[in-house]
mmCIF file of C-alpha atoms in Angstrom:
data_model
loop_
_atom_site.group_PDB
_atom_site.id
_atom_site.type_symbol
_atom_site.label_atom_id
_atom_site.label_comp_id
_atom_site.label_asym_id
_atom_site.label_seq_id
_atom_site.Cartn_x
_atom_site.Cartn_y
_atom_site.Cartn_z
ATOM 1 C CA MET A 1 -48.248 84.026 -176.046
ATOM 2 C CA GLU A 2 -44.497 84.478 -176.091
ATOM 3 C CA VAL A 3 -44.838 87.607 -174.000
ATOM 4 C CA ASP A 4 -46.965 85.723 -171.465
ATOM 5 C CA GLN A 5 -44.447 82.860 -171.424
ATOM 6 C CA SER A 6 -41.642 85.352 -170.827
ATOM 7 C CA CYS A 7 -43.656 86.951 -168.089
ATOM 8 C CA ASN A 8 -44.189 83.585 -166.468
ATOM 9 C CA ASN A 9 -40.463 82.842 -166.685
ATOM 10 C CA ALA A 10 -39.705 86.232 -165.308
ATOM 11 C CA ASN A 11 -42.161 85.649 -162.486
ATOM 12 C CA GLU A 12 -40.469 82.315 -161.664
ATOM 13 C CA VAL A 13 -37.054 83.987 -161.674
ATOM 14 C CA VAL A 14 -38.409 86.774 -159.514
ATOM 15 C CA ALA A 15 -39.932 84.206 -157.134
ATOM 16 C CA GLU A 16 -36.637 82.285 -156.919
ATOM 17 C CA SER A 17 -34.694 85.504 -156.417
ATOM 18 C CA THR A 18 -37.158 86.570 -153.777
ATOM 19 C CA GLU A 19 -36.815 83.236 -151.943
ATOM 20 C CA VAL A 20 -33.010 83.441 -152.116
ATOM 21 C CA ILE A 21 -33.054 86.975 -150.804
ATOM 22 C CA LYS A 22 -35.523 85.961 -148.080
ATOM 23 C CA SER A 23 -33.355 82.999 -147.112
ATOM 24 C CA SER A 24 -30.303 85.270 -147.041
ATOM 25 C CA GLU A 25 -32.170 87.760 -144.907
ATOM 26 C CA ASN A 26 -33.529 85.084 -142.527
ATOM 27 C CA VAL A 27 -30.223 84.834 -140.529
ATOM 28 C CA PRO A 28 -31.030 84.409 -136.832
ATOM 29 C CA PRO A 29 -30.166 87.485 -134.842
ATOM 30 C CA ALA A 30 -27.609 87.370 -132.046
ATOM 31 C CA ASN A 31 -30.275 88.162 -129.488
ATOM 32 C CA PRO A 32 -33.681 86.467 -130.119
ATOM 33 C CA PRO A 33 -36.526 89.091 -130.329
ATOM 34 C CA THR A 34 -39.663 89.035 -128.240
ATOM 35 C CA THR A 35 -43.129 87.977 -129.571
ATOM 36 C CA GLU A 36 -44.321 91.558 -130.317
ATOM 37 C CA ASP A 37 -41.070 92.451 -132.047
ATOM 38 C CA SER A 38 -41.316 89.277 -134.137
ATOM 39 C CA ALA A 39 -44.840 90.136 -135.332
ATOM 40 C CA VAL A 40 -43.853 93.684 -136.298
ATOM 41 C CA GLU A 41 -40.765 92.438 -138.083
ATOM 42 C CA ALA A 42 -42.777 89.793 -140.002
ATOM 43 C CA LEU A 43 -45.319 92.397 -141.159
ATOM 44 C CA ARG A 44 -42.526 94.724 -142.283
ATOM 45 C CA GLN A 45 -40.823 91.881 -144.121
ATOM 46 C CA ILE A 46 -44.041 90.953 -145.964
ATOM 47 C CA GLN A 47 -44.551 94.529 -147.074
ATOM 48 C CA GLU A 48 -40.966 94.787 -148.279
ATOM 49 C CA ASP A 49 -41.329 91.490 -150.173
ATOM 50 C CA GLN A 50 -44.501 92.644 -151.880
ATOM 51 C CA LYS A 51 -42.885 95.940 -152.831
ATOM 52 C CA PHE A 52 -39.747 94.219 -154.104
ATOM 53 C CA GLU A 53 -41.834 91.734 -156.112
ATOM 54 C CA ALA A 54 -43.856 94.528 -157.726
ATOM 55 C CA GLU A 55 -40.691 96.432 -158.625
ATOM 56 C CA THR A 56 -39.100 93.288 -160.027
ATOM 57 C CA ARG A 57 -42.139 92.491 -162.169
ATOM 58 C CA ALA A 58 -42.182 96.022 -163.543
ATOM 59 C CA MET A 59 -38.442 95.839 -164.326
ATOM 60 C CA VAL A 60 -38.823 92.442 -166.082
ATOM 61 C CA LYS A 61 -41.703 93.693 -168.158
ATOM 62 C CA THR A 62 -39.705 96.765 -169.124
ATOM 63 C CA LEU A 63 -36.742 94.591 -170.140
ATOM 64 C CA LEU A 64 -38.977 92.289 -172.194
ATOM 65 C CA ALA A 65 -40.437 95.253 -173.969
ATOM 66 C CA GLU A 66 -37.068 96.890 -174.623
ATOM 67 C CA LYS A 67 -34.523 94.051 -175.061
ATOM 68 C CA GLY A 68 -36.516 90.991 -175.861
ATOM 69 C CA GLU A 69 -36.813 87.534 -174.345
ATOM 70 C CA SER A 70 -33.301 86.348 -175.210
ATOM 71 C CA HIS A 71 -31.751 89.219 -173.391
ATOM 72 C CA VAL A 72 -34.022 88.562 -170.443
ATOM 73 C CA GLN A 73 -33.068 84.838 -170.493
ATOM 74 C CA SER A 74 -29.364 85.678 -170.530
ATOM 75 C CA MET A 75 -29.901 88.112 -167.693
ATOM 76 C CA LEU A 76 -31.864 85.455 -165.851
ATOM 77 C CA GLN A 77 -29.050 82.932 -166.311
ATOM 78 C CA SER A 78 -26.475 85.427 -165.096
ATOM 79 C CA GLU A 79 -28.726 86.346 -162.206
ATOM 80 C CA ILE A 80 -29.243 82.641 -161.448
ATOM 81 C CA GLN A 81 -25.467 82.147 -161.326
ATOM 82 C CA ILE A 82 -25.143 85.188 -159.137
ATOM 83 C CA VAL A 83 -27.978 83.897 -156.952
ATOM 84 C CA LYS A 84 -26.324 80.437 -156.689
ATOM 85 C CA LYS A 85 -23.067 82.106 -155.773
ATOM 86 C CA LYS A 86 -24.922 84.168 -153.224
ATOM 87 C CA GLU A 87 -26.624 80.988 -151.968
ATOM 88 C CA SER A 88 -23.249 79.323 -151.421
ATOM 89 C CA GLU A 89 -21.995 82.463 -149.727
ATOM 90 C CA ILE A 90 -25.185 82.602 -147.686
ATOM 91 C CA ALA A 91 -24.747 78.908 -146.695
ATOM 92 C CA ALA A 92 -21.180 79.619 -145.618
ATOM 93 C CA THR A 93 -22.379 82.712 -143.834
ATOM 94 C CA LYS A 94 -25.131 80.644 -142.147
ATOM 95 C CA LYS A 95 -22.509 78.171 -140.927
ATOM 96 C CA LYS A 96 -20.388 81.020 -139.641
ATOM 97 C CA VAL A 97 -23.446 82.630 -138.077
ATOM 98 C CA ALA A 98 -24.460 79.294 -136.462
ATOM 99 C CA SER A 99 -20.921 78.887 -135.134
ATOM 100 C CA VAL A 100 -20.978 82.455 -133.879
ATOM 101 C CA VAL A 101 -24.412 81.819 -132.334
ATOM 102 C CA ARG A 102 -23.066 78.690 -130.595
ATOM 103 C CA ASP A 103 -20.061 80.647 -129.404
ATOM 104 C CA ILE A 104 -22.376 83.397 -128.230
ATOM 105 C CA GLY A 105 -24.504 80.818 -126.354
ATOM 106 C CA ASP A 106 -21.386 79.303 -124.789
ATOM 107 C CA LEU A 107 -20.167 82.762 -123.870
ATOM 108 C CA GLN A 108 -23.564 83.602 -122.431
ATOM 109 C CA LEU A 109 -23.465 80.393 -120.357
ATOM 110 C CA GLU A 110 -19.921 81.195 -119.284
ATOM 111 C CA ILE A 111 -20.964 84.743 -118.412
ATOM 112 C CA ARG A 112 -23.915 83.337 -116.465
ATOM 113 C CA ARG A 113 -21.606 80.947 -114.612
ATOM 114 C CA ILE A 114 -19.169 83.790 -113.964
ATOM 115 C CA ILE A 115 -22.004 85.956 -112.660
ATOM 116 C CA GLU A 116 -23.202 83.109 -110.426
ATOM 117 C CA ALA A 117 -19.645 82.487 -109.239
ATOM 118 C CA ARG A 118 -19.224 86.190 -108.604
ATOM 119 C CA THR A 119 -22.467 86.221 -106.632
ATOM 120 C CA GLU A 120 -21.314 83.173 -104.646
ATOM 121 C CA ALA A 121 -17.906 84.779 -104.128
ATOM 122 C CA GLU A 122 -19.558 87.969 -102.880
ATOM 123 C CA ARG A 123 -21.683 85.886 -100.513
ATOM 124 C CA VAL A 124 -18.648 83.948 -99.307
ATOM 125 C CA CYS A 125 -16.747 87.218 -98.975
ATOM 126 C CA LYS A 126 -19.498 88.609 -96.785
ATOM 127 C CA VAL A 127 -19.506 85.422 -94.710
ATOM 128 C CA LEU A 128 -15.723 85.613 -94.411
ATOM 129 C CA GLN A 129 -15.882 89.261 -93.439
ATOM 130 C CA GLU A 130 -18.388 88.428 -90.718
ATOM 131 C CA ALA A 131 -16.205 85.488 -89.646
ATOM 132 C CA MET A 132 -13.152 87.751 -89.600
ATOM 133 C CA LYS A 133 -15.022 90.208 -87.440
ATOM 134 C CA ARG A 134 -16.067 87.428 -85.064
ATOM 135 C CA ARG A 135 -12.519 86.067 -85.133
ATOM 136 C CA ALA A 136 -11.101 89.495 -84.347
ATOM 137 C CA ALA A 137 -13.489 89.792 -81.401
ATOM 138 C CA LEU A 138 -12.640 86.268 -80.232
ATOM 139 C CA THR A 139 -8.938 86.968 -80.724
ATOM 140 C CA GLU A 140 -9.188 90.076 -78.607
ATOM 141 C CA GLU A 141 -10.987 88.127 -75.877
ATOM 142 C CA ALA A 142 -8.449 85.294 -76.207
ATOM 143 C CA VAL A 143 -5.583 87.778 -75.909
ATOM 144 C CA LYS A 144 -7.066 89.102 -72.691
ATOM 145 C CA GLU A 145 -7.648 85.586 -71.365
ATOM 146 C CA MET A 146 -4.137 84.497 -72.427
ATOM 147 C CA GLU A 147 -2.648 87.510 -70.688
ATOM 148 C CA GLN A 148 -4.484 86.584 -67.501
ATOM 149 C CA HIS A 149 -3.484 82.941 -67.976
ATOM 150 C CA ARG A 150 0.136 83.958 -68.603
ATOM 151 C CA ARG A 151 0.196 85.974 -65.397
ATOM 152 C CA GLY A 152 -1.307 83.056 -63.475
ATOM 153 C CA VAL A 153 1.186 80.648 -65.059
ATOM 154 C CA GLU A 154 4.072 82.989 -64.222
ATOM 155 C CA GLU A 155 2.948 83.088 -60.605
ATOM 156 C CA LYS A 156 2.583 79.294 -60.521
ATOM 157 C CA VAL A 157 5.963 78.829 -62.191
ATOM 158 C CA GLU A 158 7.612 81.197 -59.723
ATOM 159 C CA ASN A 159 6.001 79.352 -56.824
ATOM 160 C CA ASN A 160 6.992 75.985 -58.322
ATOM 161 C CA VAL A 161 10.553 77.194 -58.929
ATOM 162 C CA ASN A 162 10.810 78.371 -55.336
ATOM 163 C CA ASP A 163 9.419 75.047 -54.117
ATOM 164 C CA ILE A 164 11.810 73.153 -56.393
ATOM 165 C CA ARG A 165 14.757 75.205 -55.151
ATOM 166 C CA SER A 166 13.839 74.553 -51.543
ATOM 167 C CA LYS A 167 13.359 70.850 -52.307
ATOM 168 C CA CYS A 168 16.680 70.812 -54.175
ATOM 169 C CA ASP A 169 18.398 72.308 -51.154
ATOM 170 C CA GLU A 170 16.784 69.692 -48.930
ATOM 171 C CA ARG A 171 17.701 66.931 -51.363
ATOM 172 C CA LYS A 172 21.237 68.265 -51.531
ATOM 173 C CA LYS A 173 21.529 68.070 -47.760
ATOM 174 C CA GLU A 174 20.010 64.594 -47.787
ATOM 175 C CA ALA A 175 22.382 63.609 -50.597
ATOM 176 C CA GLU A 176 25.380 64.806 -48.609
ATOM 177 C CA THR A 177 24.167 62.789 -45.626
ATOM 178 C CA ILE A 178 23.572 59.769 -47.856
ATOM 179 C CA ILE A 179 27.031 60.176 -49.418
ATOM 180 C CA GLU A 180 28.601 60.114 -45.969
ATOM 181 C CA GLU A 181 26.529 57.062 -45.063
ATOM 182 C CA ASN A 182 27.488 55.450 -48.364
ATOM 183 C CA GLU A 183 31.169 56.059 -47.662
ATOM 184 C CA HIS A 184 30.735 54.475 -44.245
ATOM 185 C CA LEU A 185 28.742 51.616 -45.751
ATOM 186 C CA ARG A 186 31.320 51.191 -48.514
ATOM 187 C CA GLU A 187 34.057 50.826 -45.915
ATOM 188 C CA GLU A 188 31.872 48.444 -43.920
ATOM 189 C CA VAL A 189 31.056 46.439 -47.051
ATOM 190 C CA ALA A 190 34.736 46.319 -47.979
ATOM 191 C CA LYS A 191 35.542 44.945 -44.514
ATOM 192 C CA GLN A 192 32.700 42.443 -44.682
ATOM 193 C CA LYS A 193 33.704 41.471 -48.206
ATOM 194 C CA LYS A 194 37.290 40.918 -47.097
ATOM 195 C CA SER A 195 36.168 38.845 -44.133
ATOM 196 C CA PHE A 196 33.765 36.968 -46.383
ATOM 197 C CA ASP A 197 36.481 36.348 -48.973
ATOM 198 C CA ASP A 198 38.791 35.057 -46.252
ATOM 199 C CA ALA A 199 36.029 32.891 -44.810
ATOM 200 C CA TYR A 200 35.075 31.698 -48.263
ATOM 201 C CA ALA A 201 38.697 30.875 -49.084
ATOM 202 C CA SER A 202 39.060 28.914 -45.846
ATOM 203 C CA TYR A 203 35.704 27.313 -46.528
ATOM 204 C CA GLN A 204 36.864 26.362 -50.018
ATOM 205 C CA GLN A 205 40.018 24.854 -48.527
ATOM 206 C CA SER A 206 38.086 22.933 -45.875
ATOM 207 C CA TRP A 207 35.521 21.996 -48.487
ATOM 208 C CA LYS A 208 38.242 20.551 -50.702
ATOM 209 C CA GLU A 209 39.670 18.633 -47.747
ATOM 210 C CA ARG A 210 36.202 17.337 -46.882
ATOM 211 C CA GLU A 211 35.632 16.356 -50.476
ATOM 212 C CA VAL A 212 38.957 14.483 -50.499
ATOM 213 C CA HIS A 213 38.027 12.821 -47.177
ATOM 214 C CA VAL A 214 34.577 11.898 -48.438
ATOM 215 C CA GLU A 215 36.015 10.572 -51.686
ATOM 216 C CA GLU A 216 38.511 8.523 -49.651
ATOM 217 C CA LEU A 217 35.656 7.227 -47.495
ATOM 218 C CA MET A 218 33.620 6.374 -50.574
ATOM 219 C CA ARG A 219 36.584 4.614 -52.172
ATOM 220 C CA THR A 220 37.262 2.707 -48.941
ATOM 221 C CA PHE A 221 33.569 1.871 -48.686
ATOM 222 C CA ARG A 222 33.569 0.532 -52.225
ATOM 223 C CA GLU A 223 36.660 -1.573 -51.459
ATOM 224 C CA VAL A 224 35.119 -2.844 -48.203
ATOM 225 C CA SER A 225 31.897 -3.556 -50.086
ATOM 226 C CA LYS A 226 33.864 -5.623 -52.581
ATOM 227 C CA GLU A 227 35.724 -7.432 -49.753
ATOM 228 C CA THR A 228 32.422 -7.949 -47.933
ATOM 229 C CA GLU A 229 30.921 -9.438 -51.062
ATOM 230 C CA LEU A 230 33.949 -11.728 -51.419
ATOM 231 C CA LEU A 231 33.758 -12.713 -47.734
ATOM 232 C CA GLU A 232 30.024 -13.313 -48.021
ATOM 233 C CA ALA A 233 30.689 -15.479 -51.047
ATOM 234 C CA ARG A 234 33.407 -17.325 -49.100
ATOM 235 C CA LEU A 235 31.060 -17.632 -46.111
ATOM 236 C CA ALA A 236 28.395 -19.083 -48.360
ATOM 237 C CA LEU A 237 30.974 -21.520 -49.705
ATOM 238 C CA LEU A 238 32.003 -22.493 -46.139
ATOM 239 C CA ARG A 239 28.360 -22.902 -45.242
ATOM 240 C CA ARG A 240 27.903 -25.208 -48.167
ATOM 241 C CA GLU A 241 31.068 -27.127 -47.157
ATOM 242 C CA ARG A 242 29.786 -27.286 -43.565
ATOM 243 C CA GLN A 243 26.506 -28.636 -44.817
ATOM 244 C CA VAL A 244 28.394 -31.177 -46.888
ATOM 245 C CA ALA A 245 30.510 -32.091 -43.815
ATOM 246 C CA GLN A 246 27.372 -32.453 -41.715
ATOM 247 C CA GLU A 247 25.857 -34.614 -44.374
ATOM 248 C CA GLY A 248 29.146 -36.625 -44.460
ATOM 249 C CA SER A 249 29.042 -36.958 -40.663
ATOM 250 C CA VAL A 250 25.504 -38.264 -40.903
ATOM 251 C CA VAL A 251 26.634 -40.687 -43.566
ATOM 252 C CA LEU A 252 29.581 -41.779 -41.398
ATOM 253 C CA GLN A 253 27.277 -42.242 -38.413
ATOM 254 C CA GLN A 254 25.032 -44.334 -40.599
ATOM 255 C CA GLN A 255 28.067 -46.327 -41.665
ATOM 256 C CA ILE A 256 29.114 -46.747 -38.016
ATOM 257 C CA ASP A 257 25.641 -47.950 -37.187
ATOM 258 C CA MET A 258 25.753 -50.261 -40.132
ATOM 259 C CA TYR A 259 29.173 -51.465 -39.030
ATOM 260 C CA ASN A 260 27.882 -52.058 -35.504
ATOM 261 C CA THR A 261 24.919 -54.027 -36.798
ATOM 262 C CA ARG A 262 27.097 -56.020 -39.060
ATOM 263 C CA PHE A 263 29.907 -56.476 -36.521
ATOM 264 C CA SER A 264 28.718 -59.948 -35.747
ATOM 265 C CA GLU A 265 29.107 -60.872 -39.401
ATOM 266 C CA PHE A 266 32.660 -59.491 -39.443
ATOM 267 C CA GLY A 267 33.439 -61.479 -36.290
ATOM 268 C CA ASN A 268 32.960 -64.748 -38.107
ATOM 269 C CA SER A 269 35.415 -63.873 -40.855
ATOM 270 C CA HIS A 270 37.889 -61.672 -38.929
ATOM 271 C CA SER A 271 39.534 -61.792 -35.603
ATOM 272 C CA VAL A 272 38.635 -59.504 -32.775
ATOM 273 C CA ASP A 273 41.924 -57.641 -33.027
ATOM 274 C CA ASP A 274 41.433 -56.938 -36.704
ATOM 275 C CA VAL A 275 37.931 -55.707 -36.125
ATOM 276 C CA GLU A 276 39.003 -53.508 -33.266
ATOM 277 C CA ARG A 277 41.909 -52.211 -35.302
ATOM 278 C CA ILE A 278 39.671 -51.434 -38.305
ATOM 279 C CA ALA A 279 37.023 -49.910 -36.079
ATOM 280 C CA ALA A 280 39.610 -47.848 -34.227
ATOM 281 C CA GLN A 281 41.073 -46.685 -37.512
ATOM 282 C CA GLN A 282 37.657 -45.767 -38.898
ATOM 283 C CA ARG A 283 36.744 -44.086 -35.624
ATOM 284 C CA MET A 284 39.964 -42.102 -35.663
ATOM 285 C CA GLU A 285 39.337 -41.070 -39.268
ATOM 286 C CA GLY A 286 35.779 -40.086 -38.429
ATOM 287 C CA GLU A 287 36.878 -38.155 -35.354
ATOM 288 C CA ALA A 288 39.618 -36.426 -37.373
ATOM 289 C CA ARG A 289 37.082 -35.537 -40.051
ATOM 290 C CA ILE A 290 34.636 -34.325 -37.411
ATOM 291 C CA THR A 291 37.412 -32.330 -35.700
ATOM 292 C CA GLN A 292 38.348 -30.783 -39.051
ATOM 293 C CA LEU A 293 34.729 -29.950 -39.774
ATOM 294 C CA GLU A 294 34.320 -28.477 -36.289
ATOM 295 C CA SER A 295 37.425 -26.311 -36.760
ATOM 296 C CA GLU A 296 36.191 -25.209 -40.184
ATOM 297 C CA LYS A 297 32.791 -24.449 -38.652
ATOM 298 C CA LYS A 298 34.427 -22.459 -35.860
ATOM 299 C CA GLU A 299 36.609 -20.576 -38.359
ATOM 300 C CA ALA A 300 33.558 -19.850 -40.526
ATOM 301 C CA ASN A 301 31.654 -18.534 -37.497
ATOM 302 C CA GLU A 302 34.599 -16.356 -36.518
ATOM 303 C CA LEU A 303 34.903 -15.023 -40.056
ATOM 304 C CA ARG A 304 31.156 -14.376 -40.182
ATOM 305 C CA LEU A 305 31.289 -12.474 -36.893
ATOM 306 C CA LYS A 306 34.331 -10.555 -38.071
ATOM 307 C CA PHE A 307 32.675 -9.703 -41.371
ATOM 308 C CA ASP A 308 29.464 -8.699 -39.601
ATOM 309 C CA LYS A 309 31.432 -6.376 -37.310
ATOM 310 C CA GLU A 310 33.364 -4.881 -40.229
ATOM 311 C CA THR A 311 30.162 -4.457 -42.236
ATOM 312 C CA ALA A 312 28.469 -2.741 -39.284
ATOM 313 C CA SER A 313 31.485 -0.464 -38.775
ATOM 314 C CA TRP A 314 31.629 0.398 -42.479
ATOM 315 C CA ARG A 315 27.894 1.017 -42.557
ATOM 316 C CA ALA A 316 28.264 3.325 -39.547
ATOM 317 C CA ALA A 317 31.176 5.078 -41.274
ATOM 318 C CA LEU A 318 29.055 5.422 -44.445
ATOM 319 C CA ALA A 319 26.163 6.884 -42.435
ATOM 320 C CA VAL A 320 28.576 9.331 -40.777
ATOM 321 C CA ALA A 321 30.027 10.207 -44.185
ATOM 322 C CA LYS A 322 26.523 10.775 -45.580
ATOM 323 C CA ARG A 323 25.656 13.018 -42.627
ATOM 324 C CA GLU A 324 28.911 14.905 -43.122
ATOM 325 C CA TRP A 325 28.153 15.215 -46.825
ATOM 326 C CA THR A 326 24.673 16.601 -46.064
ATOM 327 C CA LYS A 327 26.145 19.098 -43.598
ATOM 328 C CA VAL A 328 28.762 20.126 -46.138
ATOM 329 C CA GLU A 329 26.080 20.611 -48.819
ATOM 330 C CA LYS A 330 23.967 22.724 -46.448
ATOM 331 C CA ALA A 331 27.011 24.765 -45.449
ATOM 332 C CA LYS A 332 27.905 25.240 -49.098
ATOM 333 C CA LEU A 333 24.371 26.430 -49.970
ATOM 334 C CA ALA A 334 24.325 28.776 -46.967
ATOM 335 C CA ALA A 335 27.721 30.186 -47.919
ATOM 336 C CA GLU A 336 26.607 30.714 -51.526
ATOM 337 C CA ARG A 337 23.410 32.419 -50.305
ATOM 338 C CA GLN A 338 25.402 34.703 -48.005
ATOM 339 C CA CYS A 339 27.774 35.463 -50.879
ATOM 340 C CA ARG A 340 24.880 36.398 -53.156
ATOM 341 C CA LEU A 341 23.300 38.561 -50.445
ATOM 342 C CA ALA A 342 26.609 40.321 -49.821
ATOM 343 C CA GLN A 343 27.093 40.906 -53.552
ATOM 344 C CA GLU A 344 23.524 42.230 -53.870
ATOM 345 C CA ARG A 345 24.017 44.602 -50.920
ATOM 346 C CA ALA A 346 27.304 45.758 -52.417
ATOM 347 C CA ARG A 347 25.642 46.463 -55.786
ATOM 348 C CA GLN A 348 22.763 48.331 -54.109
ATOM 349 C CA ASN A 349 25.199 50.434 -52.108
ATOM 350 C CA GLU A 350 27.185 51.211 -55.267
ATOM 351 C CA LYS A 351 23.980 52.245 -57.087
ATOM 352 C CA LYS A 352 22.950 54.466 -54.160
ATOM 353 C CA SER A 353 26.377 56.060 -54.049
ATOM 354 C CA GLU A 354 26.325 56.676 -57.816
ATOM 355 C CA SER A 355 22.795 58.144 -57.733
ATOM 356 C CA GLY A 356 23.705 60.308 -54.716
#
C-alpha cells in the first residue's frame, strides 16, 4: 500500500513537472506556424511527453526501490521548489517574450508601413521622372518659343525706339517753337499785366472817389430826408393851423352875422357912432386876422412847393446815385473778372513754359 501511495505521489509530481515543462515549452514562436506545421509539432510534442512521462515513472520507481519514500518526498519537495522557481522564471520569460512579440508586431507593422511608403515613393519617383521628362521637353519647346519671342520683341523694341527717337526730335522742335511762343506770350502778358495793373490802379482810385461821392450823396440824402420830414411835419402843423384859422374865420363870420342880426338890439342901448366904431374895430380885427391867415396860407403853400421841388430834386439825385452805384458795381465785377482771366492766362502760360 505504501509503495502504491508513493507511486501515486510520484505520478502526481511527474504530472505537475510535466505540466510545468509543457507550460515552459509553450512559448509562442516569433513567427506563427502554419496549420500543417502546427499539427506535426503537436504530434511530436505528445510523443515527447509520453516518452518523458514513461522515463520519469521508471526513475521514480527506481528511487522508491533504492532510497525509500522519504528520500523521494525530499526530492519531490526540492523539485517542487525548483519547479516553482522555474515557473516564476518562465512567467518572467513569458512577459519578456510577450513584450518582444509586441515589439516584433510593432516592428512588423513599421516595416510594412516602410515598405508601403517605399512603394509609394517609388511610384511618386516614377511619376516625377515622367514629369521631369515632360518638363524638359516643354522647357526645350519654351526655350525655342522664348528665343523667337525675344527676337520679335527686340525687333519691336528697335522699331519703337526709332519711332520714339523720331517723335522726340519732332517734340523737341515743337518744344523749341513753343518756347519761343511762350517767350513772346510772356512778354505780351507782362505788357498786358502792366497795363491792367495801371488800369486797375486808376480804377481803384476812381472807384474810391466814386465811393466817397456816393457816400456824400447818401449822407446828403439822409440829411435832406430828415429836413424833408421836418418840413413835412411843419407843413402838417401849418395845415392844421390853417384849418384852425379857417374854422376861426367861419366862427367870426357867424359872429358878424349874429352881430348884424342883433344890431337893432344894440341900437337901442348904444349910439350909432359907438356901434359903427365897435363894428369897424371888429371888422378891422377880423380883416387883420384873415390877412394874417392868408399870408400864413400863402407861406405854407410856398414852403410846400419848395419842399416838393427839393424832394423831387433829391429823389432824382438819389436815382442818379443808384444808377451810378449800379454802373460802378458792374464795372467792378467786370474788372475783377478780367483780372481773374488775365491771372489764369498768365498761370497757364507759365505752366506751358515750364513743361516746354
